[in-house]
Amino acid sequence: MKVPYLLTPGPLTTSDGVKRAMLRDWGSRDPDFIDMNRDVRERLVALAGVGDTHVCVPIQGSGTFAIEATLATLVPRHGRLLVLVNGAYGRRMVEMCRVMGRPVESLEWREDQPVDPSQVDRRLTDESAITHVAVVHSETTSGILNPLDAIANVVAQHRRGLIVDAMSTFGALPLDGNRVSFDAVVASSNKCLEGVPGVGFALVRRDVIAASAGRSQCLSLDLFAQWQGFERNGQWRFTPPTHVIAALSRALDEHETEGGVAGLGVRYARNHEVLVDGMVEMGFRCLVARSLQAPIIVTFRMPGDPRFVFEDFYDRLSRRGFLTYPGKLTVADSFRVGCIGRLGEGEIRSALRAIRDVLDEIGVRDGAPAEVSAR
Ligand SMILES: *Cc1c(COP(=O)(O)O)cnc(C)c1O
């Protein structure tokens, strides 16, 4: 059977080169492996547009592990985190704080509305106990893009620490650390960097991490201890995800060859445009206004035609070689189609043809949601 393209929020389709990079075994103390880690960490720092002021601390696991380690390590036990929530990943950070017993509060917006920096400004003016603010750059729940620059400015004016979940944008959307001031940006190997899953990382201000010894309540999810390990001998504290790092190293080579963040951004923007145009032509409607949408993943309203049953649509489309993703929204019934990973306009057009075929097969003429098709 043909391996399907993953039109999902991750894991994603990877290149042959990335897959081949995993064919060799590495010892964790192998000097070549240690060099490779140093190189990967330096390149990740450079991608955020920062220099020696920040360090990259990778940690085993999926992106969630890296976020949890970052919150545990950066937010003091008697600090207070304000989470800006407009989707599931924001809610998850609130839950993490509850689990680890960090004082937390949230400001919430609808899932199809971006975070409003003026409300953040007001809350920070009113509540001096808040030490840190956390925000998701693009909420993968809906695909919406939050105004990171404006939020970062507000947080900097109030002299609080900013923690950014840039999981679904890092490497594809510009992040200029010289303009956007942050304490930590967290991302992972398997989204826009087009590596394989298994490692997350935080890019943390050096003075901030240096001051965070002993804060984490957790042994393995302790970014400070993890950083100290790398500082000491360039090695991982616990078994490193060797093949994942080798794949990420190769993925970063390919990222650079494609023209870095700008080059990848162009490919994804084109994927996004072709996808949305093609879907709208078939009657589907996007949840989020186009101007608010990141070129990462698109949420479509569930069609009103009763013959469209998502599980059945999913199965038929997967047999044609494309995997989509269910919705995760509370505001509307929906499904998602990603436009990131190692695919381009050609694959998106093939996916659109396959979607058209499936609609014909199940007798759905129009993908419009109920209240649109009823008009
Ligand atoms: C994917 C993702 C995460 C992390 O999810 P994992 O399943 O743990 O990799 C966190 N935040 C956002 C915005 C994401 O898209």
PDB file of N, CA and C and ligand atoms in Angstrom, residues 62-64 67 89 92 136 138 140 165 167-168 191, ligand 1:
ATOM      1  N   SER A  62       7.272  14.471  23.097  1.00  0.00           N
ATOM      2  CA  SER A  62       6.560  15.299  22.121  1.00  0.00           C
ATOM      3  C   SER A  62       6.574  16.746  22.601  1.00  0.00           C
ATOM      4  N   GLY A  63       5.960  17.616  21.835  1.00  0.00           N
ATOM      5  CA  GLY A  63       5.957  19.038  22.171  1.00  0.00           C
ATOM      6  C   GLY A  63       5.409  19.341  23.550  1.00  0.00           C
ATOM      7  N   THR A  64       4.385  18.613  23.946  1.00  0.00           N
ATOM      8  CA  THR A  64       3.763  18.844  25.253  1.00  0.00           C
ATOM      9  C   THR A  64       4.775  18.694  26.390  1.00  0.00           C
ATOM     10  N   ILE A  67       6.787  21.835  26.659  1.00  0.00           N
ATOM     11  CA  ILE A  67       6.037  22.945  27.255  1.00  0.00           C
ATOM     12  C   ILE A  67       5.920  22.749  28.762  1.00  0.00           C
ATOM     13  N   TYR A  89      -4.716  24.137  23.010  1.00  0.00           N
ATOM     14  CA  TYR A  89      -3.329  24.143  23.481  1.00  0.00           C
ATOM     15  C   TYR A  89      -3.114  25.168  24.589  1.00  0.00           C
ATOM     16  N   ARG A  92      -4.536  23.528  27.603  1.00  0.00           N
ATOM     17  CA  ARG A  92      -3.628  22.496  28.114  1.00  0.00           C
ATOM     18  C   ARG A  92      -2.571  23.102  29.050  1.00  0.00           C
ATOM     19  N   VAL A 136      -0.108  30.899  22.766  1.00  0.00           N
ATOM     20  CA  VAL A 136       0.138  30.004  21.634  1.00  0.00           C
ATOM     21  C   VAL A 136       0.217  30.869  20.374  1.00  0.00           C
ATOM     22  N   SER A 138       0.266  30.100  16.931  1.00  0.00           N
ATOM     23  CA  SER A 138      -0.883  29.738  16.100  1.00  0.00           C
ATOM     24  C   SER A 138      -1.597  28.599  16.805  1.00  0.00           C
ATOM     25  N   THR A 140      -3.401  25.607  16.901  1.00  0.00           N
ATOM     26  CA  THR A 140      -3.614  24.545  15.923  1.00  0.00           C
ATOM     27  C   THR A 140      -5.038  23.977  16.022  1.00  0.00           C
ATOM     28  N   ASP A 165       4.263  29.244  23.011  1.00  0.00           N
ATOM     29  CA  ASP A 165       4.123  27.945  22.360  1.00  0.00           C
ATOM     30  C   ASP A 165       4.093  28.216  20.857  1.00  0.00           C
ATOM     31  N   MET A 167       4.857  25.921  18.657  1.00  0.00           N
ATOM     32  CA  MET A 167       4.967  24.556  18.139  1.00  0.00           C
ATOM     33  C   MET A 167       4.633  24.462  16.660  1.00  0.00           C
ATOM     34  N   SER A 168       3.516  25.079  16.277  1.00  0.00           N
ATOM     35  CA  SER A 168       3.038  24.869  14.909  1.00  0.00           C
ATOM     36  C   SER A 168       3.505  25.951  13.939  1.00  0.00           C
ATOM     37  N   LYS A 191       6.996  19.380  13.398  1.00  0.00           N
ATOM     38  CA  LYS A 191       5.988  20.210  12.716  1.00  0.00           C
ATOM     39  C   LYS A 191       6.652  20.901  11.534  1.00  0.00           C
TER      40      LYS A 191
HETATM   41  C1  LIG B   1       1.336  20.056  18.236  1.00  0.00           C
HETATM   42  C2  LIG B   1       1.202  21.141  19.195  1.00  0.00           C
HETATM   43  C3  LIG B   1       1.617  21.020  20.536  1.00  0.00           C
HETATM   44  C4  LIG B   1       2.254  19.782  21.113  1.00  0.00           C
HETATM   45  O1  LIG B   1       1.571  18.643  20.857  1.00  0.00           O
HETATM   46  P1  LIG B   1       2.279  17.211  20.986  1.00  0.00           P
HETATM   47  O2  LIG B   1       1.168  16.314  20.550  1.00  0.00           O
HETATM   48  O3  LIG B   1       2.674  17.032  22.368  1.00  0.00           O
HETATM   49  O4  LIG B   1       3.453  17.225  20.060  1.00  0.00           O
HETATM   50  C5  LIG B   1       1.499  22.107  21.359  1.00  0.00           C
HETATM   51  N1  LIG B   1       1.010  23.261  20.912  1.00  0.00           N
HETATM   52  C6  LIG B   1       0.614  23.443  19.645  1.00  0.00           C
HETATM   53  C7  LIG B   1       0.120  24.786  19.213  1.00  0.00           C
HETATM   54  C8  LIG B   1       0.691  22.392  18.739  1.00  0.00           C
HETATM   55  O5  LIG B   1       0.306  22.579  17.475  1.00  0.00           O
END
